[in-house]
């Protein structure tokens, strides 16, 4: 028994001397780390950041998205008015950074420049000498923001128009042609339904047109307002753009609303045509105040009596007008002046961003 206890004591002394000292493990770990290649060291340092990457990405998306919304979406306004945001002096500078360069002027727009007569209010602007036009404006001008968006589309090739016609024909079950844009009449590429004679016994023109459009899957994908043309023979799904909280219609130079038009004769749908829906790019452009645009177009922004000489216009509305180029077209903002005697279209884009 004594020998066993002696052996046990010797074994304890031997193993006790073989145990590492208290700080040996930490020292060994630091030596191992010091011998590791630097790429692995860098990966170890970045590992905590990798765990936070989804959170950082979400924050980055929120920051970028919030900045874009702040730059492009202006809260306020109403469906019938455009509210002013920032400075009202929208002309003469390129600080807005237009993305499409110099734009072609709208066809049919008033281009004469004359000295503005005495005007009521502080918005009167002097203009260059030219021949005075035979019209005067006596209504209320809208307030405009410093910039307005311009929309651009690519003019489809002949092959693309053929493909679009085939797709529309397949979806609608009708015979459809697609036409190229027409610069002279300020029309974007259009689809035209041929040989239609759909009899629909419904009480109103709107209901007749809606039944036809729904049955043939022709309902526009853009924002629209249904109107009946003055002649009472067509129902128009008038195209609109949502700008600064307001619905801004697309109009032709003569003032007619533009969009899908369904021709109705009694209870018979006899035809339909409308804009081909194309992808749109958008860029902000500086605009002139309405009074300045009016003065540079030669209109008299004066409170004249109804017996004043020349064409008398009493309503002003911001619209978009189609400007067709060789390979692309634009929806540009303009001021449409109307009255009992006719219409006048005034460009709103700052003059140094319009071709002459």
Short mmCIF file of C-alpha atoms in Angstrom, two decimals:
data_model
loop_
_atom_site.label_atom_id
_atom_site.label_comp_id
_atom_site.label_asym_id
_atom_site.label_seq_id
_atom_site.Cartn_x
_atom_site.Cartn_y
_atom_site.Cartn_z
CA UNK A 1 0.00 0.00 0.00
CA UNK A 2 2.90 2.33 0.79
CA UNK A 3 4.39 1.66 -2.63
CA UNK A 4 1.06 2.53 -4.29
CA UNK A 5 0.79 5.83 -2.47
CA UNK A 6 4.35 6.68 -3.34
CA UNK A 7 3.67 5.88 -7.00
CA UNK A 8 0.53 8.04 -6.93
CA UNK A 9 2.46 11.02 -5.52
CA UNK A 10 5.13 10.68 -8.18
CA UNK A 11 2.52 10.54 -10.95
CA UNK A 12 0.77 13.67 -9.61
CA UNK A 13 4.09 15.56 -9.54
CA UNK A 14 4.88 14.42 -13.10
CA UNK A 15 1.48 15.38 -14.60
CA UNK A 16 1.34 18.57 -12.59
CA UNK A 17 4.61 19.74 -14.13
CA UNK A 18 3.26 18.82 -17.62
CA UNK A 19 0.15 21.03 -17.38
CA UNK A 20 0.37 24.37 -19.27
CA UNK A 21 0.57 27.55 -17.28
CA UNK A 22 -2.58 29.67 -16.84
CA UNK A 23 -1.98 32.09 -19.75
CA UNK A 24 -0.58 29.47 -22.16
CA UNK A 25 -3.82 29.09 -24.18
CA UNK A 26 -4.07 32.84 -24.85
CA UNK A 27 -0.42 33.03 -25.85
CA UNK A 28 -0.83 30.04 -28.19
CA UNK A 29 -3.92 31.62 -29.86
CA UNK A 30 -2.07 34.89 -30.49
CA UNK A 31 0.85 32.99 -32.05
CA UNK A 32 -1.53 31.10 -34.35
CA UNK A 33 -3.26 34.32 -35.35
CA UNK A 34 0.06 36.03 -36.08
CA UNK A 35 1.02 33.26 -38.53
CA UNK A 36 -2.30 33.38 -40.48
CA UNK A 37 -2.25 34.94 -44.00
CA UNK A 38 -3.52 38.56 -44.14
CA UNK A 39 -6.57 37.76 -46.36
CA UNK A 40 -7.91 35.51 -43.61
CA UNK A 41 -7.29 38.20 -41.02
CA UNK A 42 -9.24 40.69 -43.14
CA UNK A 43 -12.11 38.20 -43.55
CA UNK A 44 -12.29 37.78 -39.77
CA UNK A 45 -12.48 41.56 -39.33
CA UNK A 46 -15.30 41.87 -41.88
CA UNK A 47 -17.34 38.95 -40.56
CA UNK A 48 -19.36 41.10 -38.07
CA UNK A 49 -20.15 43.57 -40.87
CA UNK A 50 -21.41 40.71 -43.03
CA UNK A 51 -24.02 39.91 -40.40
CA UNK A 52 -25.20 43.53 -40.56
CA UNK A 53 -25.17 43.73 -44.38
CA UNK A 54 -28.95 43.14 -44.83
CA UNK A 55 -29.73 45.88 -42.31
CA UNK A 56 -27.27 48.30 -43.93
CA UNK A 57 -28.70 47.53 -47.39
CA UNK A 58 -32.23 48.21 -46.19
CA UNK A 59 -31.15 51.53 -44.68
CA UNK A 60 -29.39 52.49 -47.93
CA UNK A 61 -32.53 51.73 -49.94
CA UNK A 62 -34.62 53.86 -47.57
CA UNK A 63 -32.18 56.79 -47.81
CA UNK A 64 -31.95 56.67 -51.61
CA UNK A 65 -35.69 56.12 -52.03
CA UNK A 66 -36.51 58.94 -49.66
CA UNK A 67 -34.18 61.29 -51.56
CA UNK A 68 -35.79 60.37 -54.89
CA UNK A 69 -39.29 60.94 -53.50
CA UNK A 70 -38.27 64.28 -52.04
CA UNK A 71 -36.89 65.35 -55.42
CA UNK A 72 -39.73 64.09 -57.61
CA UNK A 73 -42.91 63.96 -55.54
CA UNK A 74 -44.43 67.21 -54.28
CA UNK A 75 -47.19 66.78 -51.76
CA UNK A 76 -50.18 69.08 -51.91
CA UNK A 77 -52.24 70.52 -54.73
CA UNK A 78 -55.54 69.20 -56.01
CA UNK A 79 -56.81 67.33 -59.09
CA UNK A 80 -57.62 70.66 -60.78
CA UNK A 81 -54.57 72.84 -60.00
CA UNK A 82 -50.80 72.76 -60.10
CA UNK A 83 -49.25 74.12 -56.91
CA UNK A 84 -46.10 76.20 -56.95
CA UNK A 85 -43.07 74.60 -55.31
CA UNK A 86 -39.98 76.68 -54.75
CA UNK A 87 -39.16 79.71 -56.88
CA UNK A 88 -41.67 80.83 -59.46
CA UNK A 89 -38.94 82.01 -61.80
CA UNK A 90 -38.45 78.90 -63.88
CA UNK A 91 -36.61 80.23 -66.93
CA UNK A 92 -33.05 80.94 -67.95
CA UNK A 93 -31.02 78.37 -66.03
CA UNK A 94 -30.08 74.74 -66.44
CA UNK A 95 -29.87 74.07 -62.71
CA UNK A 96 -32.66 71.49 -63.00
CA UNK A 97 -30.34 69.36 -65.13
CA UNK A 98 -32.59 68.42 -68.08
CA UNK A 99 -31.75 64.92 -69.23
CA UNK A 100 -32.92 65.09 -72.86
CA UNK A 101 -31.06 68.24 -73.94
CA UNK A 102 -32.72 70.88 -76.10
CA UNK A 103 -36.29 69.91 -77.01
CA UNK A 104 -38.23 70.52 -80.23
CA UNK A 105 -40.96 73.13 -79.85
CA UNK A 106 -44.58 71.92 -79.91
CA UNK A 107 -46.22 72.16 -83.34
CA UNK A 108 -48.86 74.81 -83.68
CA UNK A 109 -47.62 76.68 -80.60
CA UNK A 110 -47.72 80.46 -80.58
CA UNK A 111 -44.21 81.70 -81.42
CA UNK A 112 -44.67 85.41 -82.10
CA UNK A 113 -43.08 87.75 -79.59
CA UNK A 114 -44.49 91.20 -78.93
CA UNK A 115 -44.30 93.85 -76.22
CA UNK A 116 -46.72 92.94 -73.47
CA UNK A 117 -49.39 95.62 -72.99
CA UNK A 118 -50.11 97.12 -69.59
CA UNK A 119 -50.98 94.19 -67.34
CA UNK A 120 -52.62 93.89 -63.98
CA UNK A 121 -50.45 92.57 -61.18
CA UNK A 122 -46.72 92.06 -60.72
CA UNK A 123 -46.37 89.13 -63.09
CA UNK A 124 -46.17 91.28 -66.23
CA UNK A 125 -42.93 90.66 -68.11
CA UNK A 126 -41.43 92.77 -70.91
CA UNK A 127 -40.91 90.98 -74.22
CA UNK A 128 -39.06 91.59 -77.46
CA UNK A 129 -40.56 93.65 -80.28
CA UNK A 130 -42.65 91.76 -82.87
CA UNK A 131 -46.07 91.79 -84.50
CA UNK A 132 -48.87 91.76 -81.92
CA UNK A 133 -51.25 88.77 -82.28
CA UNK A 134 -54.99 89.25 -82.79
CA UNK A 135 -55.97 87.86 -79.39
CA UNK A 136 -56.10 88.85 -75.75
CA UNK A 137 -56.29 86.78 -72.56
CA UNK A 138 -58.60 87.95 -69.79
CA UNK A 139 -58.71 84.94 -67.47
CA UNK A 140 -56.73 83.78 -64.45
CA UNK A 141 -53.30 82.25 -65.00
CA UNK A 142 -52.23 79.17 -62.99
CA UNK A 143 -49.25 79.23 -60.66
CA UNK A 144 -46.52 76.87 -61.81
CA UNK A 145 -43.67 75.05 -60.06
CA UNK A 146 -40.08 75.81 -61.06
CA UNK A 147 -39.85 72.57 -63.04
CA UNK A 148 -42.18 70.13 -64.75
CA UNK A 149 -41.47 66.64 -66.06
CA UNK A 150 -41.02 65.91 -69.76
CA UNK A 151 -41.76 62.36 -70.93
CA UNK A 152 -39.91 60.74 -73.83
CA UNK A 153 -40.69 57.62 -75.86
CA UNK A 154 -38.77 55.84 -78.60
CA UNK A 155 -40.46 55.81 -81.99
CA UNK A 156 -41.09 52.11 -82.80
CA UNK A 157 -39.60 50.68 -85.98
CA UNK A 158 -41.77 49.19 -88.73
CA UNK A 159 -41.04 45.71 -87.38
CA UNK A 160 -41.97 46.78 -83.84
CA UNK A 161 -45.23 48.31 -85.09
CA UNK A 162 -46.09 45.09 -86.92
CA UNK A 163 -45.39 43.06 -83.77
CA UNK A 164 -47.50 45.44 -81.66
CA UNK A 165 -50.38 45.18 -84.13
CA UNK A 166 -50.22 41.39 -83.98
CA UNK A 167 -50.25 41.38 -80.19
CA UNK A 168 -53.21 43.77 -80.00
CA UNK A 169 -55.13 41.76 -82.60
CA UNK A 170 -54.49 38.55 -80.67
CA UNK A 171 -55.64 40.07 -77.36
CA UNK A 172 -58.68 41.92 -78.71
CA UNK A 173 -59.86 39.54 -81.42
CA UNK A 174 -60.09 42.52 -83.80
CA UNK A 175 -58.25 43.63 -86.92
CA UNK A 176 -55.67 46.19 -85.78
CA UNK A 177 -53.14 48.38 -87.59
CA UNK A 178 -50.40 50.42 -85.90
CA UNK A 179 -49.35 53.74 -87.43
CA UNK A 180 -46.14 55.70 -86.92
CA UNK A 181 -46.14 59.03 -85.12
CA UNK A 182 -47.25 62.07 -87.12
CA UNK A 183 -45.29 65.28 -86.47
CA UNK A 184 -47.68 67.54 -88.40
CA UNK A 185 -50.72 66.58 -86.34
CA UNK A 186 -48.86 66.08 -83.05
CA UNK A 187 -49.82 62.40 -82.73
CA UNK A 188 -47.80 59.67 -81.08
CA UNK A 189 -47.85 56.16 -82.66
CA UNK A 190 -51.48 55.04 -82.86
CA UNK A 191 -53.32 51.75 -83.13
CA UNK A 192 -56.42 51.71 -85.32
CA UNK A 193 -59.18 49.10 -85.14
CA UNK A 194 -60.54 48.29 -88.61
CA UNK A 195 -63.87 46.91 -89.78
CA UNK A 196 -65.76 47.19 -86.50
CA UNK A 197 -69.55 46.91 -86.38
CA UNK A 198 -70.40 45.86 -82.84
CA UNK A 199 -74.05 46.34 -81.95
CA UNK A 200 -74.58 47.09 -78.26
CA UNK A 201 -77.99 48.09 -76.95
CA UNK A 202 -77.04 50.26 -73.98
CA UNK A 203 -78.64 53.52 -72.81
CA UNK A 204 -75.62 55.88 -73.06
CA UNK A 205 -72.59 56.41 -75.28
CA UNK A 206 -70.27 55.90 -72.31
CA UNK A 207 -71.81 52.54 -71.43
CA UNK A 208 -71.69 51.42 -75.06
CA UNK A 209 -68.01 52.36 -75.35
CA UNK A 210 -67.14 50.80 -71.99
CA UNK A 211 -68.80 47.50 -72.91
CA UNK A 212 -66.86 47.39 -76.18
CA UNK A 213 -63.52 48.34 -74.60
CA UNK A 214 -63.91 45.82 -71.77
CA UNK A 215 -65.02 42.97 -74.03
CA UNK A 216 -62.02 43.44 -76.33
CA UNK A 217 -59.44 44.13 -73.60
CA UNK A 218 -58.68 47.63 -74.87
CA UNK A 219 -58.90 49.45 -71.52
CA UNK A 220 -55.89 51.81 -71.35
CA UNK A 221 -53.12 51.14 -68.87
CA UNK A 222 -52.49 54.86 -68.39
CA UNK A 223 -54.40 57.30 -66.18
CA UNK A 224 -57.48 58.55 -68.04
CA UNK A 225 -60.78 60.39 -67.77
CA UNK A 226 -63.75 59.37 -69.89
CA UNK A 227 -65.26 62.24 -71.89
CA UNK A 228 -67.74 62.56 -74.74
CA UNK A 229 -66.63 64.62 -77.73
CA UNK A 230 -68.63 67.75 -78.52
CA UNK A 231 -69.95 66.18 -81.72
CA UNK A 232 -71.48 63.44 -79.56
CA UNK A 233 -70.29 60.58 -81.75
CA UNK A 234 -67.16 59.44 -79.90
CA UNK A 235 -66.16 58.57 -76.35
CA UNK A 236 -62.56 59.46 -75.46
CA UNK A 237 -60.49 57.85 -72.71
CA UNK A 238 -58.48 61.05 -72.34
CA UNK A 239 -54.90 60.41 -71.29
CA UNK A 240 -53.53 62.22 -68.23
CA UNK A 241 -50.26 62.48 -66.32
CA UNK A 242 -50.13 62.75 -62.54
CA UNK A 243 -47.90 65.75 -61.77
CA UNK A 244 -47.47 67.35 -58.34
CA UNK A 245 -50.74 65.85 -57.18
CA UNK A 246 -52.67 67.15 -60.19
CA UNK A 247 -54.05 65.29 -63.21
CA UNK A 248 -52.69 67.01 -66.33
CA UNK A 249 -54.40 66.01 -69.62
CA UNK A 250 -52.74 65.37 -72.96
CA UNK A 251 -54.13 67.67 -75.65
CA UNK A 252 -53.71 68.23 -79.37
CA UNK A 253 -52.54 71.68 -80.55
CA UNK A 254 -56.13 72.63 -81.43
CA UNK A 255 -57.24 71.84 -77.88
CA UNK A 256 -58.91 68.42 -78.28
CA UNK A 257 -58.24 65.82 -75.60
CA UNK A 258 -56.05 62.90 -76.68
CA UNK A 259 -56.45 59.23 -75.85
CA UNK A 260 -58.35 56.10 -76.83
CA UNK A 261 -61.34 57.18 -78.93
CA UNK A 262 -64.31 54.87 -79.52
CA UNK A 263 -66.56 55.92 -82.41
CA UNK A 264 -70.24 55.24 -81.75
CA UNK A 265 -73.15 55.57 -84.21
CA UNK A 266 -76.39 55.08 -82.32
CA UNK A 267 -75.95 51.74 -80.57
CA UNK A 268 -73.27 50.62 -83.05
CA UNK A 269 -69.52 50.85 -82.38
CA UNK A 270 -67.98 51.59 -85.78
CA UNK A 271 -64.31 52.20 -84.95
CA UNK A 272 -61.64 52.84 -82.35
CA UNK A 273 -58.14 54.26 -82.25
CA UNK A 274 -55.73 55.33 -79.55
CA UNK A 275 -52.10 55.88 -78.56
CA UNK A 276 -49.77 52.91 -78.56
CA UNK A 277 -48.60 52.50 -74.96
CA UNK A 278 -44.80 52.76 -75.03
CA UNK A 279 -42.18 52.84 -72.24
CA UNK A 280 -41.51 56.41 -71.09
CA UNK A 281 -38.35 58.09 -69.81
CA UNK A 282 -38.80 61.19 -67.67
CA UNK A 283 -36.67 64.28 -66.98
CA UNK A 284 -37.40 67.51 -65.13
CA UNK A 285 -37.17 70.76 -67.14
CA UNK A 286 -37.29 74.38 -65.98
CA UNK A 287 -40.48 76.19 -66.96
CA UNK A 288 -41.36 79.85 -67.30
CA UNK A 289 -44.02 81.47 -65.13
CA UNK A 290 -47.35 81.48 -66.91
CA UNK A 291 -47.40 85.28 -67.27
CA UNK A 292 -43.93 85.30 -68.83
CA UNK A 293 -44.85 82.53 -71.26
CA UNK A 294 -47.99 84.42 -72.17
CA UNK A 295 -46.09 87.66 -72.73
CA UNK A 296 -43.40 86.03 -74.86
CA UNK A 297 -46.10 84.38 -76.95
CA UNK A 298 -47.54 87.83 -77.60
CA UNK A 299 -50.79 87.50 -75.64
CA UNK A 300 -52.14 90.45 -73.71
CA UNK A 301 -52.55 89.41 -70.08
CA UNK A 302 -54.82 92.32 -69.27
CA UNK A 303 -58.24 92.60 -67.74
CA UNK A 304 -59.90 93.79 -70.93
CA UNK A 305 -63.67 94.10 -71.40
CA UNK A 306 -65.47 91.45 -73.42
CA UNK A 307 -65.81 93.97 -76.25
CA UNK A 308 -62.04 94.19 -76.72
CA UNK A 309 -60.73 93.79 -80.25
CA UNK A 310 -59.41 90.48 -81.57
CA UNK A 311 -59.82 86.94 -80.26
CA UNK A 312 -60.74 86.90 -76.58
CA UNK A 313 -59.51 83.95 -74.49
CA UNK A 314 -60.61 83.46 -70.90
CA UNK A 315 -59.40 80.03 -69.74
CA UNK A 316 -55.87 78.74 -69.17
CA UNK A 317 -54.98 75.11 -68.53
CA UNK A 318 -51.68 73.28 -68.20
CA UNK A 319 -51.61 70.37 -70.64
CA UNK A 320 -49.14 68.00 -72.22
CA UNK A 321 -48.71 68.09 -75.98
CA UNK A 322 -47.04 65.45 -78.15
CA UNK A 323 -43.96 66.54 -80.10
CA UNK A 324 -42.85 63.89 -82.61
CA UNK A 325 -39.21 63.67 -83.73
CA UNK A 326 -37.36 61.41 -86.14
CA UNK A 327 -36.55 58.60 -83.71
CA UNK A 328 -38.32 59.68 -80.54
CA UNK A 329 -41.18 61.77 -79.30
CA UNK A 330 -41.94 63.86 -76.24
CA UNK A 331 -44.85 64.82 -74.02
CA UNK A 332 -44.05 68.47 -73.22
CA UNK A 333 -45.94 70.79 -70.85
CA UNK A 334 -47.74 73.74 -72.44
CA UNK A 335 -50.33 76.35 -71.58
CA UNK A 336 -53.59 75.92 -73.47
CA UNK A 337 -55.63 79.12 -73.76
CA UNK A 338 -59.24 78.70 -74.80
CA UNK A 339 -62.26 80.88 -75.39
CA UNK A 340 -65.42 81.04 -77.43
CA UNK A 341 -63.44 82.09 -80.50
CA UNK A 342 -60.65 79.50 -80.56
CA UNK A 343 -57.51 78.20 -78.84
CA UNK A 344 -53.85 79.17 -78.51
CA UNK A 345 -51.05 76.84 -77.37
CA UNK A 346 -48.13 78.40 -75.49
CA UNK A 347 -44.94 76.39 -74.67
CA UNK A 348 -43.96 76.39 -71.00
CA UNK A 349 -40.44 74.97 -71.22
CA UNK A 350 -37.78 77.61 -70.60
CA UNK A 351 -36.87 79.20 -73.94
CA UNK A 352 -33.19 78.20 -73.83
CA UNK A 353 -34.24 74.53 -73.71
CA UNK A 354 -36.48 74.75 -76.79
CA UNK A 355 -35.29 74.69 -80.39
CA UNK A 356 -36.48 77.50 -82.63
#
